[in-house]
Coordinates of C-alpha atoms and ligand atoms in Angstrom, one line a residue:
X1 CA 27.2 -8.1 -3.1
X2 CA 26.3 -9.4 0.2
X3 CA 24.0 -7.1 2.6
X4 CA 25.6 -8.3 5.8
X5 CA 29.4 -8.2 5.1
X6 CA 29.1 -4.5 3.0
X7 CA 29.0 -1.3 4.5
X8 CA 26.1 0.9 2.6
X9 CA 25.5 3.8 1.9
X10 CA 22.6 6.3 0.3
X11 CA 21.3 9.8 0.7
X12 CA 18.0 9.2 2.5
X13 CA 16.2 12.6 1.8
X14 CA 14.2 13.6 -1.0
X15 CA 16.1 15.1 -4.2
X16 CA 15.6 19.2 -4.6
X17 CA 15.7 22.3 -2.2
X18 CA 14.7 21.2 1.5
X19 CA 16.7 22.5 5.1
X20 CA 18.4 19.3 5.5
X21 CA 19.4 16.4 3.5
X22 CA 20.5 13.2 5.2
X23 CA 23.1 10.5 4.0
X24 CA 23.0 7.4 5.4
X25 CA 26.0 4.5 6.4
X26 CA 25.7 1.3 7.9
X27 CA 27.8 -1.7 8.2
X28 CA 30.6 -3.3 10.2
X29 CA 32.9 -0.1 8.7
X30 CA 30.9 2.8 9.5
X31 CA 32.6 4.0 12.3
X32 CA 36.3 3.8 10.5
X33 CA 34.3 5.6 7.5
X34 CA 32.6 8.1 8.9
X35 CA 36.2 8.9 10.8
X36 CA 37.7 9.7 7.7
X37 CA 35.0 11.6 6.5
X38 CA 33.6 13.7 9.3
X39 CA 35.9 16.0 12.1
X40 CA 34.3 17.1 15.3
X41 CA 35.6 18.0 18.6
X42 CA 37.2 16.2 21.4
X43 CA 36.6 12.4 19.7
X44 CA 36.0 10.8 16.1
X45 CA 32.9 9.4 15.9
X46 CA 34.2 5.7 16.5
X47 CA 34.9 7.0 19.9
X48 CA 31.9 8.3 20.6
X49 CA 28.5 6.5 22.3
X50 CA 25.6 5.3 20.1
X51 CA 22.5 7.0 20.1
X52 CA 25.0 10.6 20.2
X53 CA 25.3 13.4 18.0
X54 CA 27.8 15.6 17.3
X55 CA 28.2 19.3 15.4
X56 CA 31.5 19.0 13.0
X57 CA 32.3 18.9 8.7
X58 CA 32.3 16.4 6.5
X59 CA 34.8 16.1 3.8
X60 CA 36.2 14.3 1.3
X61 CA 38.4 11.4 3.1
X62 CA 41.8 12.6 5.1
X63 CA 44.2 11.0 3.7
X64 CA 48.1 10.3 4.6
X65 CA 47.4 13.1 7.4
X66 CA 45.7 15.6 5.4
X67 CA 42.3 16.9 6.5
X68 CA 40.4 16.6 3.0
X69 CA 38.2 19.3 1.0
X70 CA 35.5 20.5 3.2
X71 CA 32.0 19.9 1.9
X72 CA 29.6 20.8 4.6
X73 CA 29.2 22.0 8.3
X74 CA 27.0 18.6 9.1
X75 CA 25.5 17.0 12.4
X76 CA 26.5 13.3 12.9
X77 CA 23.7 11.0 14.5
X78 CA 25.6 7.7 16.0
X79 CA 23.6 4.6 16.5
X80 CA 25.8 1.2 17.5
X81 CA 25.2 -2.2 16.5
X82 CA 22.8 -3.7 17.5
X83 CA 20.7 -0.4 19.0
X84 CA 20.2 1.0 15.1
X85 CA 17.6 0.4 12.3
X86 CA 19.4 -2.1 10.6
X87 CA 21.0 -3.5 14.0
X88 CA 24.7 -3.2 12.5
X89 CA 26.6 0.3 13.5
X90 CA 24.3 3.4 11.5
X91 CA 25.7 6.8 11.3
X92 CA 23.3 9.5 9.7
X93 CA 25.0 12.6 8.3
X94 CA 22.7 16.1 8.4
X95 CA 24.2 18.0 6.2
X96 CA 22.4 21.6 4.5
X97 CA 19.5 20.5 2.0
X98 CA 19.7 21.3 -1.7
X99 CA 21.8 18.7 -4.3
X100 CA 24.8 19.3 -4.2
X101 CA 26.4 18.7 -0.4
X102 CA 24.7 15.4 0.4
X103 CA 26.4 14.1 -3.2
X104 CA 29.1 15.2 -2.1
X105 CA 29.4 13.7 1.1
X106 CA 28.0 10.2 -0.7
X107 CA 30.9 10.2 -3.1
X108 CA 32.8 10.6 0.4
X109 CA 31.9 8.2 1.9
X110 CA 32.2 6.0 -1.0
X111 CA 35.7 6.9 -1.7
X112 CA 36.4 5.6 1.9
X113 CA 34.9 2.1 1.5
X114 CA 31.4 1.9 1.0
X115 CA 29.2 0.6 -1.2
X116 CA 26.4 2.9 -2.8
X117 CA 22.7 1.2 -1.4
X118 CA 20.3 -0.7 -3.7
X119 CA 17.2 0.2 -2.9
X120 CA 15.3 -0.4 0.2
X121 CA 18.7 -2.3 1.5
X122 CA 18.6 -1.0 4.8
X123 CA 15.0 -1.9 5.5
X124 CA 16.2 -5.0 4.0
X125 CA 19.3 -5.2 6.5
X126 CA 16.8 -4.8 9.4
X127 CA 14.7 -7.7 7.9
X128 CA 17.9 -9.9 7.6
X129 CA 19.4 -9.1 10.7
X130 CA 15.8 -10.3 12.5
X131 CA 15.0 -6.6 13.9
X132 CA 11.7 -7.0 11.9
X133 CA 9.8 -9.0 9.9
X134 CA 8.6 -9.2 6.2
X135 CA 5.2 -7.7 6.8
X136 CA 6.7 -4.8 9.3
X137 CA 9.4 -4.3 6.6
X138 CA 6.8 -3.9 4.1
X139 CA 4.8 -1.4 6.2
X140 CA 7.9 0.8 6.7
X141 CA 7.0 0.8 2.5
X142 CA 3.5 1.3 2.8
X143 CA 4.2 4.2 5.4
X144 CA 6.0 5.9 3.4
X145 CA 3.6 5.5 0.5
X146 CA 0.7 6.3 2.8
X147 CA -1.5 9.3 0.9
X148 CA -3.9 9.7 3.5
X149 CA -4.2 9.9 7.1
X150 CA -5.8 6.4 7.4
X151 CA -3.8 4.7 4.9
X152 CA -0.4 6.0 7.2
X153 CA -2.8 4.9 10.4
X154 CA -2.9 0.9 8.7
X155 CA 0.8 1.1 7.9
X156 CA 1.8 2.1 11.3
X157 CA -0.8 -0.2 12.8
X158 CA 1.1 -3.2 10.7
X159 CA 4.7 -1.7 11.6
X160 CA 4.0 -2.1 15.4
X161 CA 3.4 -5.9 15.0
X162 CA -0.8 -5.5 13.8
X163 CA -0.4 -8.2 10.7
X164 CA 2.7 -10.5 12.6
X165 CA 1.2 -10.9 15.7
X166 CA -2.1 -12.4 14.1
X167 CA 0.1 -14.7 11.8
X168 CA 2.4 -16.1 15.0
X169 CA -0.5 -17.1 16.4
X170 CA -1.9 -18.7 13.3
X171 CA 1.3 -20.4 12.8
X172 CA 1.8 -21.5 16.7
X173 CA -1.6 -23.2 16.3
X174 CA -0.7 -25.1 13.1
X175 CA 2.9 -26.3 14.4
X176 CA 0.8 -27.8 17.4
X177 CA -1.9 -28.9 15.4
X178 CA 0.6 -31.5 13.1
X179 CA 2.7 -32.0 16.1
X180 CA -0.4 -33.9 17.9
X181 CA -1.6 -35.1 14.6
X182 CA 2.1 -36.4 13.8
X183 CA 1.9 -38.5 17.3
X184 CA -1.9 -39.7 16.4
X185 CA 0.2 -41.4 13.1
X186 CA 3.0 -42.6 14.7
X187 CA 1.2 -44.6 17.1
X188 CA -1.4 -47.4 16.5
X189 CA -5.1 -46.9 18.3
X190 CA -4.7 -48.8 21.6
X191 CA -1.0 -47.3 22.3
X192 CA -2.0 -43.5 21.2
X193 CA -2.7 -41.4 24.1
X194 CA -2.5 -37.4 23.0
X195 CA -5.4 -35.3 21.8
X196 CA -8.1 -36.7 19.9
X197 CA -8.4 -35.9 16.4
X198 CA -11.9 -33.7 17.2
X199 CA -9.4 -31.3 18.8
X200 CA -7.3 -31.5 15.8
X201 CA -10.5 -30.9 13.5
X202 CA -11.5 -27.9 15.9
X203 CA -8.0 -26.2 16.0
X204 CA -8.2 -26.6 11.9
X205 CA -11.3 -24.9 12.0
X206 CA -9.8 -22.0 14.3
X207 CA -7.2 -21.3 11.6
X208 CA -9.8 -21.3 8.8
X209 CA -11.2 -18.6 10.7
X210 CA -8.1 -16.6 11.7
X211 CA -7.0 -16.6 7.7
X212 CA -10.5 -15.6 7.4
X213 CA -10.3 -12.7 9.5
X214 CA -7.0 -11.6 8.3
X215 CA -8.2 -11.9 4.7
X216 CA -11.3 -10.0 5.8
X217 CA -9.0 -6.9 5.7
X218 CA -7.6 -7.4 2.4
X219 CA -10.5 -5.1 0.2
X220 CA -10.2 -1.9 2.3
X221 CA -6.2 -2.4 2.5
X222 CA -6.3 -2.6 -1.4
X223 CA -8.3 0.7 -1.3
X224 CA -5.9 2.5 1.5
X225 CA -2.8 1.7 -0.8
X226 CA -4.0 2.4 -4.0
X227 CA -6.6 4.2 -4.3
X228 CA -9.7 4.1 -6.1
X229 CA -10.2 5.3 -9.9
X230 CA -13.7 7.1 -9.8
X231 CA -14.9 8.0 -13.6
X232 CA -17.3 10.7 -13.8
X233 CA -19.2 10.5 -16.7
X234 CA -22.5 11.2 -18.7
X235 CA -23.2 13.1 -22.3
X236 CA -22.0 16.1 -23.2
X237 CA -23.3 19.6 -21.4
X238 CA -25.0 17.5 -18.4
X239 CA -22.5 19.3 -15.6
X240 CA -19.9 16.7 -15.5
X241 CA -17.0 19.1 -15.0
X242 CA -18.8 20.9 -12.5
X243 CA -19.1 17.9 -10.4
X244 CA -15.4 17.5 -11.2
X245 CA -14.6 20.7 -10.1
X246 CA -17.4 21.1 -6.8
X247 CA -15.8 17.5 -5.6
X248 CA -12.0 18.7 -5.4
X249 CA -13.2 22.2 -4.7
X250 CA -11.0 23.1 -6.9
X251 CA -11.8 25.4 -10.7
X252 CA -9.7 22.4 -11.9
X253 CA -11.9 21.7 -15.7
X254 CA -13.3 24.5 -17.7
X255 CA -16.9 24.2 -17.7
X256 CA -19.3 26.3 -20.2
X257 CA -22.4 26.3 -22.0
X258 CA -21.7 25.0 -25.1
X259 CA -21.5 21.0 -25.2
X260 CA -18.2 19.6 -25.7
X261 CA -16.3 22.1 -23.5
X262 CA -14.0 18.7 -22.2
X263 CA -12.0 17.1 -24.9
X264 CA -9.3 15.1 -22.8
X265 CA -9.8 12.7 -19.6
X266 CA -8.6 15.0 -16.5
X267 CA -7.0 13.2 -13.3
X268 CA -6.3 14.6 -10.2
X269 CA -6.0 12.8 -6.8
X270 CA -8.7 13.7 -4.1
X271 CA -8.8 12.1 -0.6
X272 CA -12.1 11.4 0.7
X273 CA -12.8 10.0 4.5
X274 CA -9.2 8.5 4.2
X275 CA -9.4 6.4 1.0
X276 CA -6.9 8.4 -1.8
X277 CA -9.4 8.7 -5.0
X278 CA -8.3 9.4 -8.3
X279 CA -10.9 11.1 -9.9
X280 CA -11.3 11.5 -13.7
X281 CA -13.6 14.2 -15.5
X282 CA -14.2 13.4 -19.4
X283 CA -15.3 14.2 -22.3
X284 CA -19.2 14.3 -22.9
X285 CA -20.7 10.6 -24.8
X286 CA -21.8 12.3 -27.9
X287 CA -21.9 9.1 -30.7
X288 CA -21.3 11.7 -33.4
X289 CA -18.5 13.6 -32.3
X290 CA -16.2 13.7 -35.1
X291 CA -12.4 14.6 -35.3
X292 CA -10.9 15.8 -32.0
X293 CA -13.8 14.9 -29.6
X294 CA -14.3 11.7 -31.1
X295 CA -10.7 11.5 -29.5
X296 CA -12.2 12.2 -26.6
X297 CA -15.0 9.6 -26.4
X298 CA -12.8 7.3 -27.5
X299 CA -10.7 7.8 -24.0
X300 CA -13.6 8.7 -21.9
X301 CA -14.9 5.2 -22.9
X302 CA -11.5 3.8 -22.0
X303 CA -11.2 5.4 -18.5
X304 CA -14.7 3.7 -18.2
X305 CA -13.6 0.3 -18.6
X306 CA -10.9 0.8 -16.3
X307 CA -13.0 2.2 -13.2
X308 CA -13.9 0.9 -9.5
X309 CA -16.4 3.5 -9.2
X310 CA -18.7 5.1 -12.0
X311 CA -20.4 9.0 -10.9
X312 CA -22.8 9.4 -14.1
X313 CA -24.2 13.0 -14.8
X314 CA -27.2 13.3 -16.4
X315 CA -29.3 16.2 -17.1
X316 CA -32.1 15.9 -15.2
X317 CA -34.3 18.7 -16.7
X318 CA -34.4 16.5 -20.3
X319 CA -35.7 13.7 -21.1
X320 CA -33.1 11.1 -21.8
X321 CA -32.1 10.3 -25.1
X322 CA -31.9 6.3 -26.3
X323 CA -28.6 6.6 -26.8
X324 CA -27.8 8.0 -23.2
X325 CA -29.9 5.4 -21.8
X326 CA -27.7 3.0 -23.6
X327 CA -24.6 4.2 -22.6
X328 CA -25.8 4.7 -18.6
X329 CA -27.2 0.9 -19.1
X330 CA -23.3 0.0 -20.2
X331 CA -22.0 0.6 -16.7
X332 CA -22.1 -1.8 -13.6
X333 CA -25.5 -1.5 -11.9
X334 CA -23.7 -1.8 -7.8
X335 CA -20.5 0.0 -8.7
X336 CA -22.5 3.1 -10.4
X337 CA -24.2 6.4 -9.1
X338 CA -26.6 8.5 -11.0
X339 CA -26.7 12.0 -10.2
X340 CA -29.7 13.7 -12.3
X341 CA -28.0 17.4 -12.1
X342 CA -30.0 20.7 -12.9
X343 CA -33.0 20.1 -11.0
X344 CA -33.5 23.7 -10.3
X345 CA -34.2 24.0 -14.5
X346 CA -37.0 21.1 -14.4
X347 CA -37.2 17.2 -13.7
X348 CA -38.6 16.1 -16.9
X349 CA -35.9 12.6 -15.7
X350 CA -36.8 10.9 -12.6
X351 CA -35.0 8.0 -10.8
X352 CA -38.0 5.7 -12.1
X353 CA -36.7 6.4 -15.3
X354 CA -33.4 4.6 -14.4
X355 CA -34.1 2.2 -12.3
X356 CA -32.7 0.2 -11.0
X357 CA -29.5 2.2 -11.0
X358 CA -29.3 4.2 -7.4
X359 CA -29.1 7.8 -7.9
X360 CA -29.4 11.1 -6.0
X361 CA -31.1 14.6 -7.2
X362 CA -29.0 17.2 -7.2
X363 CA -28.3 21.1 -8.5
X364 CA -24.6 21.3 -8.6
X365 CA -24.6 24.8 -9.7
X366 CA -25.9 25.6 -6.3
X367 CA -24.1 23.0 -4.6
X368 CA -27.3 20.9 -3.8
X369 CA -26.8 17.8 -3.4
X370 CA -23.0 17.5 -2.8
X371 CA -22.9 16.1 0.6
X372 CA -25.1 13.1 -0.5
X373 CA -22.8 12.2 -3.7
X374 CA -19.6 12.2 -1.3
X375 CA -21.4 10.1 1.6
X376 CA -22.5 7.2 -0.9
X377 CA -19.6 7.3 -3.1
X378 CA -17.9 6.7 0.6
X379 CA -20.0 4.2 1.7
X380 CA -20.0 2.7 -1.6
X381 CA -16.4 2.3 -1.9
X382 CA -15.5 0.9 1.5
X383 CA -18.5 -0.9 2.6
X384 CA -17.5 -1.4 6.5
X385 CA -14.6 0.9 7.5
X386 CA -12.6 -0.2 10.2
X387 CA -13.4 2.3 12.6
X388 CA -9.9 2.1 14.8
X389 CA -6.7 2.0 13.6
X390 CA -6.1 -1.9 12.4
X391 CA -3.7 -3.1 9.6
X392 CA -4.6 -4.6 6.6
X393 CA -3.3 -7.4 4.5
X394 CA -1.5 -6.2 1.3
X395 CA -2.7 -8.0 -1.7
X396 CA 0.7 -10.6 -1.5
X397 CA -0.3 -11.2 1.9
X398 CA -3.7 -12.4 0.6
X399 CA -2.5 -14.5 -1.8
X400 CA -0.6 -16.6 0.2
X401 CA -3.8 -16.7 3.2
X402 CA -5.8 -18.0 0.3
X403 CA -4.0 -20.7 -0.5
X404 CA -3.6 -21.2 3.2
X405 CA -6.8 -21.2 4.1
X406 CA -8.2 -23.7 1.3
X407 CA -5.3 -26.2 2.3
X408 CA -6.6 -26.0 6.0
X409 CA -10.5 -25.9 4.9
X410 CA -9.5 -29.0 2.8
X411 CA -7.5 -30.7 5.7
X412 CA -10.5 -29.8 8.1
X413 CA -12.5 -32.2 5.7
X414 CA -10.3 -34.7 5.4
X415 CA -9.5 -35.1 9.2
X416 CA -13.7 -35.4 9.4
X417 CA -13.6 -39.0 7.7
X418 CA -11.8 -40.2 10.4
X419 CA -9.5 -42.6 8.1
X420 CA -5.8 -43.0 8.3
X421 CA -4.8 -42.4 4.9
X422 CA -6.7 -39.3 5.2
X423 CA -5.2 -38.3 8.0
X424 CA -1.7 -38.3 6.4
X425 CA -3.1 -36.2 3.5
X426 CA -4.4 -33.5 5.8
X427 CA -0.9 -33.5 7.6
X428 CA 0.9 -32.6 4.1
X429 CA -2.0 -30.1 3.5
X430 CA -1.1 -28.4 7.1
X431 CA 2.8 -28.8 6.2
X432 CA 1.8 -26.9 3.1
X433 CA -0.1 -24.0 5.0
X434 CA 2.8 -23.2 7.3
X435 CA 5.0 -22.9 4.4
X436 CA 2.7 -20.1 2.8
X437 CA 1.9 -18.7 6.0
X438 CA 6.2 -18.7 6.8
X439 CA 6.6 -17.4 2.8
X440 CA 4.7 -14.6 4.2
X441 CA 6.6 -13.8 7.3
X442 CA 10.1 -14.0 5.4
X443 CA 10.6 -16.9 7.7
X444 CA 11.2 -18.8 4.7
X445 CA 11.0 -16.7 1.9
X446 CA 13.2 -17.2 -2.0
X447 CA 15.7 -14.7 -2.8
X448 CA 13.3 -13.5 -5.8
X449 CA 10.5 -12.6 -3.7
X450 CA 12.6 -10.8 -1.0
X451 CA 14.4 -8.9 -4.6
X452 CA 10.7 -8.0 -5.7
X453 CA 9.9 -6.8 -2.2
X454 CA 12.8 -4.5 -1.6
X455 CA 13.0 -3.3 -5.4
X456 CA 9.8 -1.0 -4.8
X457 CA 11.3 0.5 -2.0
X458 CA 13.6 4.0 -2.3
X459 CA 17.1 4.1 -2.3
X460 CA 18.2 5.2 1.5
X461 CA 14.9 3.3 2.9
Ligands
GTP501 N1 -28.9 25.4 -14.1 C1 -27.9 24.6 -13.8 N2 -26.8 24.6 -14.6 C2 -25.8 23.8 -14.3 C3 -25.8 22.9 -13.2 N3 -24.7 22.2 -13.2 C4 -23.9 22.7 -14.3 N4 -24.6 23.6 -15.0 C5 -24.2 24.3 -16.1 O1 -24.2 23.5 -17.2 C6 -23.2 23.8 -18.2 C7 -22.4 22.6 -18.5 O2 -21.7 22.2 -17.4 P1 -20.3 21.4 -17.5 O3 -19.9 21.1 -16.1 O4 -19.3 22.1 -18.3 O5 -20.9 20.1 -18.2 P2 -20.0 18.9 -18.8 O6 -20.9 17.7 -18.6 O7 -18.7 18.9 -18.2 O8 -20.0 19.3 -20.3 P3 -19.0 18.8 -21.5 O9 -17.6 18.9 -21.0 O10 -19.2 19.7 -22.5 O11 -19.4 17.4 -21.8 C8 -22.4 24.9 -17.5 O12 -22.9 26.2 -18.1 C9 -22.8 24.8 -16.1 O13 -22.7 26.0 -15.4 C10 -27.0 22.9 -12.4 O14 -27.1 22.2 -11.4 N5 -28.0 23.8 -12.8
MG502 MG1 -16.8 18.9 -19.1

């Protein structure tokens, strides 16, 4: 399969009822393709300008003079080579939503000489074709991904240049960095006559800092694009569920009287200043639950292992039993809130009694205390929000700025000792640097990581 000789093709539009559905072509036969499978007025679409469209049916492909089976009465967008996504000639066919016409018109335009689309290929024909780069082409992902209004802001931020921008200039300043260095080691002391080293060593420390800063970005980008898993838990009957249920404003869990009303860990994804959450209610930590709610404690522990964030109920009108205290002093001290529910019946529990785990009063029955679970459980999670739109490094991008950065950190030390043999070291280390930082550009990039990349993508994307 080669992406640049092929012509592609993919429905682009979610599967199911919707108005339209949209079925995507591009490559150097589009325009013959689409001919055969589309008939409008006055001129086929090859003889028509990019950036048209046109009312007219597809159908299955004319052939020897016959017209086809008609499939749909479709629009036909025209976009030429190289003013199209994936800068070769693009034709997107609107056809009526639903299943059944946009697989039709696919097999179409299959039959006529194009090649079903892997996934994400035409995202990854706009990366080849040098419209975009690897971080851009992963934002298109990330945008479509997006599950809150901030995580979409980041992608588009990165999409419009946010992450490349920061890494040409990180790269322009290595390639002149070893390109002044190169000339210090090609020349002996009394002939050399470019920068000194210190401005070598002062341009090293520059890019420490810009990886720095980039890097900076790479907790709250992990949090816009997936989410954080926030356990709520505590023992049984202390108003877990209604927590549950007062935080997605939603009846979602039953909640009774009687301890051990929740049996089974319930997930359900709430968004909260931007950041998707998936929130977990579970069952109640009774150590001598036996048959089915044992079950249940058993998986409420394991949701609790697995969590970012811990909201623990307890019921602040008791005294806490050892064995509650036990369990509450399981849980991670910074990455944990108390809420000591039901003060309206009594606070025989104080936040004394738990130190030094932070936690707020509250009656949840009455909604008291709500406001101040969401605002630290916000502030907890995302310690300094960006406040404007800025991208933020995805966690491959970080990978690679890590090693970059401790290549450049180390070079910046070596070029300090002021020897020669040093200086050739910290030369390879910069060498080294631009290859991560170009790995993460796509500039040079392997076949398998560009496969891994695309592969998460849709089909049609
Ligand atoms: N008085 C009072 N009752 C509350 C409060 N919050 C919850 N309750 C009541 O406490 C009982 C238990 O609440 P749930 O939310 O079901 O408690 P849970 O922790 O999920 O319980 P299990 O699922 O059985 O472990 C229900 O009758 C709630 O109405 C509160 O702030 N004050
Ligand atoms: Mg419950």
């Amino acid at each position: 399969m080669d992406s640049a000789s092929d012509t592609i093709a993919a429905i682009a539009t979610a599967p199911g009822c919707g108005a339209i559905a949209i079925v995507r072509i591009s490559g150097p036969q589009t325009l013959q393709i689409a001919d055969r499978i589309f008939s409008c007025p006055a001129q086929p679409p090859s003889a028509r300008p990019g950036n048209t469209f046109v009312l007219g049916f597809a159908h299955t492909p004319a052939l020897d003079g016959s017209s086809g089976d008609l499939i749909d009465e479709s629009l036909i967008l025209i976009f030429r080579a190289p003013h199209s996504y994936t800068r070769s000639d693009l034709v997107e066919i609107q056809c009526h939503g639903g299943t059944t016409s946009a697989r039709r018109i696919l097999a179409a335009a299959v039959d006529a000489g194009a090649r079903p689309a892997e996934p994400g290929e035409f995202t990854k024909l706009a990366f080849l074709s040098g419209r975009i780069d690897l971080p851009r082409a992963e934002a298109v992902l990330d945008l479509v991904r997006a599950q809150s209004d901030r995580a979409s802001a980041s992608a588009l931020a990165q999409l419009r240049g946010g992450i490349s921008r920061s890494l040409t200039t990180l790269s322009d300043l290595l390639v002149s960095t070893i390109a002044n260095l190169e000339l210090a080691l090609d020349f002996p002391d009394d002939e050399y006559a470019g920068p000194p080293i210190e401005a070598a060593i002062s341009s090293l420390e520059l890019a420490v800092k810009q990886s720095s800063d980039l890097l900076s970005t790479a907790g709250e980008g992990q949090l816009l694009r997936q989410g954080a898993l926030v356990v709520i838990s505590g023992p049984p009957n202390a108003g877990k569920s209604t927590l549950f249920n007062c935080l997605l404003a939603n009846e979602r869990s039953i909640t009774d009287h009687e301890p051990g009303t929740t049996r089974d860990t319930i997930e359900e994804t709430w968004i909260l200043n931007g950041i998707p959450i998936h929130l977990v209610d579970t069952a109640g930590l009774n150590g001598s639950a036996t048959g089915p709610e044992a079950d249940g404690v058993r998986r409420a522990r394991s949701m609790i292992r697995r969590a970012d964030y811990h909201l623990h109920v307890l019921d602040a009108s008791q005294s806490l039993p050892a064995a509650s205290l036990a369990d509450l002093h399981m849980l991670p001290k910074t990455e944990s809130l108390v809420i000591l529910n039901k003060a309206d019946l009594g606070t025989a529990l104080t936040s004394s009694d738990i130190a030094p785990f932070a936690s707020i009063c509250a009656s949840l029955l009455r909604s008291e205390g709500l406001d101040i679970v969401r605002q630290s459980l916000s502030t907890a999670l995302a310690q300094a929000p960006s406040t404007e739109d800025v991208a933020h490094v995805s966690q491959r991008h970080a990978a690679a700025l890590r090693r970059a950065r401790d290549l450049l950190a180390q070079a910046h030390d070596l070029l300090a000792q002021h020897s020669p043999e040093n200086q050739v070291l910290a030369a390879s280390n910069i060498y080294r640097a631009i290859s991560h930082i170009d790995a993460l550009t796509g500039k040079h990039c392997s076949e398998e990581v560009l496969a891994t990349i695309f592969a998460s993508f849709c089909i049609g994307k």
